[in-house]
Amino acid sequence: MSRPGMSKRAAVRHDETALTGLSRQNSIYRRTMTVCDELADAALGGADPVRLTEVFARLVGKRVVLLDAAFRLRAQAGGSESGPGLRWNRSDPSVDRLLRALETVRRPLRIPAIPGSLLDQACLMAPVVVREVSLGYLLMLDEPAPASDYPAAPDDAEFLTITYAATLFALTLAHEQTSAELDLRYRATVVDALVSGHFFDAHDARRKARSLGLRDDTALRVAMLRPLPPDFASAQRIAAILPGAGTVVRDGALIMIVPGEPSSDTLAALCRLGPGTTCGISEPVDSPELLPRGMRQAEQAIDLGLRLGRAGQPVRYDQLGIYRLLCTIGDMQHLMGFARDVLGPLLDYDTQHRTELVRTLSVYLHQHCSHKQSARILHLHTNTVAYRIARIETITGLDLSDPDNRLIAHVAAKIIESQGG
């Protein structure tokens, strides 16, 4: 029916325009639902983020990129394989402004290409959000167009599609995150049980170790980090340094079950996780049921390392020499009594005269009684070292040319050093 005052021809044109608009909207709706239905089927079927990216790229016929919340690449698929790779970096001011805007509006944005910048590829971009938490970003990249062409703007169907897709990606990423957190909690519980000796027998200990992915034929060590780095993000940082390690945080320390032989560089990297963080490493154990012993050794390695001035460094229990024997005796009061019996007069002399004769003796014995090597380490003249050694023999009554006297003097010096003396 034509409107009053409108000619019949004008009314026909008006109706045709309305029908065309409805037809276009219906077409957009059908296209959107076709994509969304198949994408939802994939998500409900258990597709992980990588697989979901592949499905979405196939459905829209464009290159799709999934970034995590830190703007790192999670997955990409579709489009022209010869096209330029995504070169965005949040350190670039234009990229950072874009992401801030995206976090504010929480809806898809059309990002035009800016030649000569990191934003040199146009795309449609949507935030992947659950409640107020950003889990990542979903991008549909435009195909490279000839220089003479204007890039085609995305139509309404693409806006609707990426909006719905971002919701499905949010659910998938949230499920992945929850599953990962549950897995980490389970692994931490198993690690705590193994290093604490909370297992029924050797068979149960091996079963628990296998659940962590540790093989029966692999030697294991216990490593401990103390103090815990203040900004510690357990899983990601440790997994990058020690793949395959099981971890648990307990009493302000990070405890790890480490398969194989960690390199010196790896242990140094652990110590760099925080200022003053010291890493104690046990001897290798052949069976998981021996891990409680490894736990004690790792803890003793840290304690001795701190007393010996090695804070912030890796300390291997199997390289502690005689200090290992001192740890097993346990009664430090008894050990210090022995040390004072041997070197008490020397300790008193150092205190009264502010000298370092105990240290001179320790270095001298450690260097196999070499005046030259001792002088190099102590930054003294060899004659000064010789004078000090003679003075030490006079004060203590020891004859350092006698093997037995050297042994008891060396043990006494080690006990004093282990107590921070």
XYZ file of C-alpha atoms in Angstrom:
421
model
C 0.000 0.000 0.000
C 1.429 3.365 -1.025
C 1.771 6.214 1.395
C -0.480 9.339 1.044
C 1.076 11.884 -1.286
C 3.484 9.324 -2.783
C 3.233 8.415 -6.451
C 2.689 4.803 -7.387
C 6.141 4.564 -8.988
C 7.828 6.066 -5.916
C 5.936 3.664 -3.665
C 7.139 0.717 -5.726
C 10.715 1.939 -5.486
C 10.325 2.364 -1.727
C 8.974 -1.169 -1.321
C 11.746 -2.597 -3.483
C 14.349 -0.818 -1.371
C 12.794 -2.169 1.817
C 12.702 -5.685 0.391
C 16.310 -5.361 -0.739
C 17.303 -4.279 2.779
C 15.426 -7.168 4.334
C 16.948 -9.581 1.848
C 20.429 -8.267 2.620
C 19.845 -8.568 6.364
C 18.536 -12.092 5.880
C 21.601 -12.960 3.811
C 23.909 -11.564 6.496
C 22.034 -13.538 9.139
C 22.249 -16.793 7.160
C 25.974 -16.342 6.445
C 26.679 -15.528 10.085
C 24.692 -18.469 11.418
C 26.333 -20.890 8.977
C 29.778 -19.915 10.236
C 28.754 -19.718 13.878
C 26.946 -23.061 13.903
C 29.940 -24.935 12.508
C 32.352 -23.074 14.780
C 30.161 -23.858 17.797
C 30.088 -27.539 16.814
C 33.893 -27.555 16.750
C 34.125 -25.826 20.140
C 31.581 -28.168 21.744
C 33.411 -31.108 20.180
C 36.496 -30.265 22.242
C 38.573 -28.356 19.681
C 41.553 -26.637 21.277
C 42.411 -22.999 20.406
C 44.719 -24.033 17.565
C 42.110 -26.280 15.949
C 39.389 -23.673 16.475
C 41.561 -21.104 14.681
C 41.936 -23.474 11.727
C 38.175 -24.059 11.545
C 37.375 -20.345 11.753
C 39.914 -19.471 9.038
C 38.414 -22.081 6.705
C 34.880 -20.812 7.300
C 35.628 -17.125 6.680
C 38.214 -17.679 3.943
C 40.718 -15.292 5.510
C 43.866 -15.454 7.568
C 42.919 -15.687 11.243
C 45.360 -14.958 14.053
C 44.890 -15.689 17.764
C 47.034 -13.740 20.224
C 47.235 -14.293 23.971
C 46.689 -11.550 26.558
C 50.388 -10.621 26.415
C 50.100 -10.185 22.634
C 52.072 -13.350 21.861
C 51.065 -15.565 18.953
C 48.949 -18.561 19.980
C 47.741 -19.762 16.569
C 47.247 -18.672 12.973
C 45.680 -20.302 9.923
C 44.199 -19.658 6.500
C 44.704 -16.901 3.980
C 47.718 -16.482 1.761
C 50.720 -18.351 3.122
C 52.951 -15.943 1.193
C 51.422 -12.917 2.883
C 53.466 -10.864 5.358
C 53.636 -12.124 8.908
C 52.152 -10.186 11.785
C 54.847 -7.848 13.100
C 52.930 -6.104 15.879
C 54.582 -5.424 19.199
C 52.978 -3.766 22.211
C 56.142 -1.732 22.796
C 55.150 0.247 19.688
C 53.061 3.281 20.805
C 50.491 2.895 18.012
C 49.925 -0.763 18.877
C 49.662 0.025 22.582
C 47.070 2.772 21.942
C 45.087 0.354 19.812
C 45.020 -2.302 22.512
C 44.038 0.195 25.183
C 41.109 1.267 23.018
C 40.138 -2.348 22.426
C 40.205 -3.091 26.165
C 37.941 -0.091 26.776
C 35.244 -0.661 24.153
C 35.210 -4.481 24.414
C 33.911 -4.910 20.848
C 35.415 -5.558 17.403
C 37.339 -2.716 15.801
C 38.325 -2.143 12.213
C 42.099 -1.529 12.150
C 43.281 0.270 9.008
C 46.743 -0.305 7.627
C 49.278 2.416 8.451
C 52.154 2.101 5.944
C 55.597 2.373 7.476
C 54.445 1.378 10.966
C 53.987 -1.936 12.729
C 50.281 -1.579 11.894
C 50.969 -2.156 8.210
C 48.256 -4.778 7.695
C 44.558 -3.975 7.933
C 42.359 -6.312 9.935
C 39.221 -6.767 11.961
C 40.121 -7.324 15.601
C 38.030 -8.485 18.572
C 38.965 -8.881 22.252
C 38.570 -12.339 23.773
C 37.211 -11.620 27.248
C 35.650 -13.553 30.130
C 34.006 -11.208 32.636
C 36.665 -8.536 33.154
C 39.649 -10.745 32.286
C 41.281 -10.446 28.869
C 42.375 -13.833 27.534
C 43.584 -12.687 24.131
C 42.720 -11.121 20.789
C 41.163 -12.560 17.623
C 42.134 -11.062 14.261
C 40.840 -11.482 10.697
C 43.563 -10.134 8.405
C 42.834 -8.516 5.062
C 44.480 -10.104 2.077
C 47.216 -7.951 0.499
C 45.611 -5.842 -2.258
C 47.260 -4.390 -5.375
C 48.654 -0.908 -4.823
C 45.988 0.597 -7.099
C 43.087 -0.951 -5.173
C 41.389 0.277 -2.039
C 41.065 -2.408 0.648
C 37.521 -3.661 0.999
C 35.873 -2.760 4.281
C 34.476 -5.650 6.308
C 30.735 -6.094 5.979
C 28.203 -6.511 8.769
C 28.420 -10.297 8.536
C 32.119 -10.229 9.395
C 31.497 -7.987 12.414
C 28.758 -10.296 13.682
C 30.807 -13.401 12.960
C 33.969 -12.279 14.747
C 31.885 -11.084 17.720
C 30.314 -14.518 18.096
C 33.613 -16.266 17.384
C 35.361 -14.242 20.107
C 32.803 -15.565 22.601
C 33.492 -19.168 21.580
C 37.242 -18.572 21.755
C 36.782 -17.063 25.232
C 34.983 -20.196 26.429
C 37.643 -22.448 24.884
C 40.549 -20.473 26.360
C 38.862 -20.291 29.770
C 38.350 -24.063 29.731
C 41.980 -24.556 28.729
C 43.137 -22.233 31.515
C 40.975 -23.977 34.113
C 42.200 -27.403 33.003
C 45.810 -26.200 33.147
C 45.326 -24.797 36.649
C 43.763 -28.043 37.861
C 46.622 -30.000 36.298
C 49.181 -27.767 38.016
C 47.460 -28.211 41.372
C 47.414 -31.978 40.934
C 51.090 -32.040 39.930
C 52.022 -29.844 42.896
C 50.183 -32.222 45.250
C 52.061 -35.214 43.804
C 55.439 -33.447 44.029
C 54.749 -32.521 47.658
C 53.808 -36.126 48.465
C 56.959 -37.534 46.847
C 59.480 -35.190 48.499
C 57.695 -35.530 51.870
C 57.599 -39.339 51.769
C 53.796 -39.492 51.708
C 53.455 -42.729 49.741
C 52.654 -46.290 50.737
C 55.677 -48.049 49.288
C 58.183 -47.974 46.420
C 55.511 -49.077 43.936
C 53.215 -46.219 44.967
C 56.095 -43.725 44.708
C 56.893 -44.917 41.178
C 53.223 -44.675 40.203
C 53.093 -41.092 41.444
C 56.301 -40.225 39.572
C 54.883 -41.686 36.350
C 51.803 -39.469 36.722
C 54.212 -36.504 36.457
C 55.616 -37.887 33.213
C 58.844 -39.079 34.891
C 60.298 -42.305 33.507
C 61.430 -45.197 35.689
C 64.865 -45.292 34.039
C 65.626 -41.581 34.559
C 67.706 -40.381 37.498
C 65.998 -37.631 39.478
C 67.241 -34.719 41.549
C 65.485 -32.412 43.948
C 66.181 -28.713 43.492
C 65.076 -25.956 45.839
C 64.893 -22.205 45.276
C 64.947 -19.930 48.313
C 63.762 -17.283 48.815
C 60.895 -17.482 46.353
C 61.172 -14.751 43.693
C 58.695 -11.963 44.593
C 57.065 -11.857 41.133
C 57.118 -15.612 40.664
C 54.768 -17.046 38.032
C 55.449 -20.697 38.635
C 54.405 -22.774 35.684
C 55.403 -20.628 32.741
C 58.826 -19.514 33.973
C 59.973 -22.867 35.343
C 58.637 -24.770 32.325
C 60.726 -22.543 30.073
C 63.908 -23.179 32.094
C 63.360 -26.782 33.209
C 60.988 -28.621 30.852
C 59.525 -31.707 32.501
C 60.162 -30.608 36.092
C 57.437 -30.994 38.709
C 57.088 -28.051 41.099
C 55.459 -27.113 44.378
C 55.683 -23.997 46.553
C 56.096 -24.706 50.264
C 57.261 -22.637 53.235
C 58.515 -19.776 51.091
C 60.575 -22.006 48.808
C 60.072 -23.556 45.393
C 60.744 -27.299 45.328
C 61.328 -29.087 42.035
C 61.746 -32.706 40.979
C 64.164 -32.489 38.068
C 64.701 -35.330 35.583
C 68.226 -35.902 34.275
C 71.238 -33.665 34.812
C 70.532 -29.901 34.824
C 73.319 -27.867 33.250
C 75.201 -25.099 35.038
C 73.546 -22.548 32.745
C 70.110 -23.888 33.669
C 70.815 -23.645 37.391
C 72.215 -20.145 36.980
C 69.021 -19.156 35.126
C 66.969 -20.376 38.098
C 68.999 -18.186 40.455
C 68.352 -15.184 38.221
C 64.599 -15.477 38.805
C 64.950 -13.217 41.851
C 67.550 -11.169 43.734
C 69.482 -13.315 46.188
C 67.670 -16.495 45.126
C 69.860 -19.506 45.944
C 69.385 -22.909 44.312
C 70.245 -26.095 46.200
C 70.514 -29.326 44.198
C 70.580 -32.853 45.585
C 72.553 -35.858 44.445
C 70.810 -37.956 41.771
C 68.456 -40.591 43.139
C 67.739 -43.767 41.213
C 64.211 -44.337 42.528
C 61.315 -41.994 43.381
C 61.034 -43.432 46.898
C 64.451 -41.841 47.638
C 63.237 -38.325 46.825
C 62.745 -37.389 50.532
C 66.510 -37.821 50.954
C 67.020 -35.582 47.929
C 64.757 -32.992 49.556
C 66.918 -32.933 52.692
C 70.080 -32.658 50.611
C 68.738 -29.729 48.565
C 67.777 -27.911 51.756
C 71.174 -28.594 53.346
C 72.906 -27.380 50.183
C 71.112 -24.024 50.456
C 71.841 -23.702 54.186
C 75.540 -24.413 53.698
C 75.698 -22.239 50.596
C 74.375 -19.268 52.576
C 76.869 -19.881 55.388
C 79.712 -20.122 52.880
C 78.814 -16.825 51.229
C 77.270 -18.357 48.103
C 73.876 -16.642 48.241
C 72.360 -16.179 44.796
C 74.338 -19.096 43.334
C 73.661 -22.766 42.555
C 74.954 -25.085 45.296
C 75.278 -28.787 44.436
C 75.166 -31.156 47.382
C 77.474 -33.641 45.641
C 80.153 -30.940 45.330
C 80.192 -29.917 48.993
C 82.996 -32.301 49.919
C 83.564 -32.670 53.646
C 80.663 -30.332 54.388
C 78.357 -33.218 53.478
C 79.856 -35.274 56.322
C 79.409 -32.389 58.718
C 75.725 -32.169 57.753
C 75.147 -35.834 58.591
C 76.556 -35.471 62.112
C 73.842 -32.977 62.899
C 74.980 -31.886 66.397
C 76.621 -28.577 65.486
C 77.331 -27.779 69.134
C 79.425 -30.933 69.326
C 81.161 -30.067 66.051
C 81.949 -26.522 67.183
C 83.314 -27.935 70.423
C 85.754 -30.021 68.365
C 86.677 -26.989 66.241
C 87.395 -24.883 69.324
C 89.520 -27.642 70.821
C 91.706 -27.501 67.701
C 91.604 -23.842 66.674
C 90.169 -22.044 69.721
C 93.376 -20.089 70.446
C 93.500 -18.999 66.807
C 89.865 -17.829 66.889
C 90.566 -15.817 70.034
C 93.704 -14.319 68.493
C 91.777 -13.223 65.380
C 89.077 -11.629 67.558
C 91.548 -9.757 69.750
C 93.898 -8.597 66.979
C 91.406 -8.340 64.074
C 93.489 -10.678 61.956
C 92.458 -13.439 59.525
C 94.683 -16.319 60.547
C 91.826 -18.865 60.454
C 91.068 -17.905 56.855
C 94.770 -17.990 55.993
C 94.974 -21.518 57.422
C 91.891 -22.652 55.491
C 93.196 -21.307 52.168
C 96.674 -22.740 52.819
C 95.312 -26.234 53.492
C 92.892 -26.040 50.571
C 95.812 -25.151 48.265
C 97.760 -28.236 49.405
C 100.127 -26.152 51.554
C 101.340 -24.075 48.609
C 102.654 -20.695 49.763
C 102.554 -19.360 46.200
C 98.923 -20.310 45.455
C 97.787 -19.159 48.890
C 99.490 -15.797 48.378
C 97.728 -15.390 45.025
C 94.279 -16.041 46.508
C 94.874 -13.932 49.630
C 96.574 -11.133 47.658
C 99.644 -11.346 49.883
C 103.371 -11.794 49.396
C 104.594 -15.388 49.764
C 106.828 -14.308 52.658
C 103.757 -12.936 54.456
C 101.975 -16.267 54.011
C 105.015 -18.139 55.331
C 105.136 -15.837 58.364
C 101.437 -16.335 59.078
C 101.695 -20.134 58.852
C 104.584 -20.110 61.298
C 102.549 -17.884 63.605
C 99.561 -20.248 63.331
C 101.698 -23.226 64.332
C 102.991 -21.309 67.343
C 99.533 -20.234 68.529
C 97.814 -23.621 68.010
C 100.685 -25.990 68.724
C 99.956 -27.769 65.430
C 102.682 -29.159 63.198
C 101.321 -28.582 59.702
C 103.994 -30.809 58.182
C 102.271 -33.738 59.923
C 99.403 -35.299 57.870
C 97.251 -36.005 60.940
C 97.650 -32.454 62.212
C 96.738 -31.074 58.789
C 93.614 -33.266 58.658
C 92.210 -32.190 62.027
C 93.067 -28.544 61.277
C 91.299 -28.757 57.911
C 88.171 -30.343 59.429
C 88.091 -27.735 62.200
C 88.426 -24.909 59.655
C 85.589 -26.377 57.571
C 83.318 -26.559 60.620
C 84.005 -22.908 61.409
C 83.339 -21.925 57.777
C 80.081 -23.900 57.740
C 78.874 -21.766 60.645
C 79.719 -18.559 58.847
C 82.931 -18.059 60.762
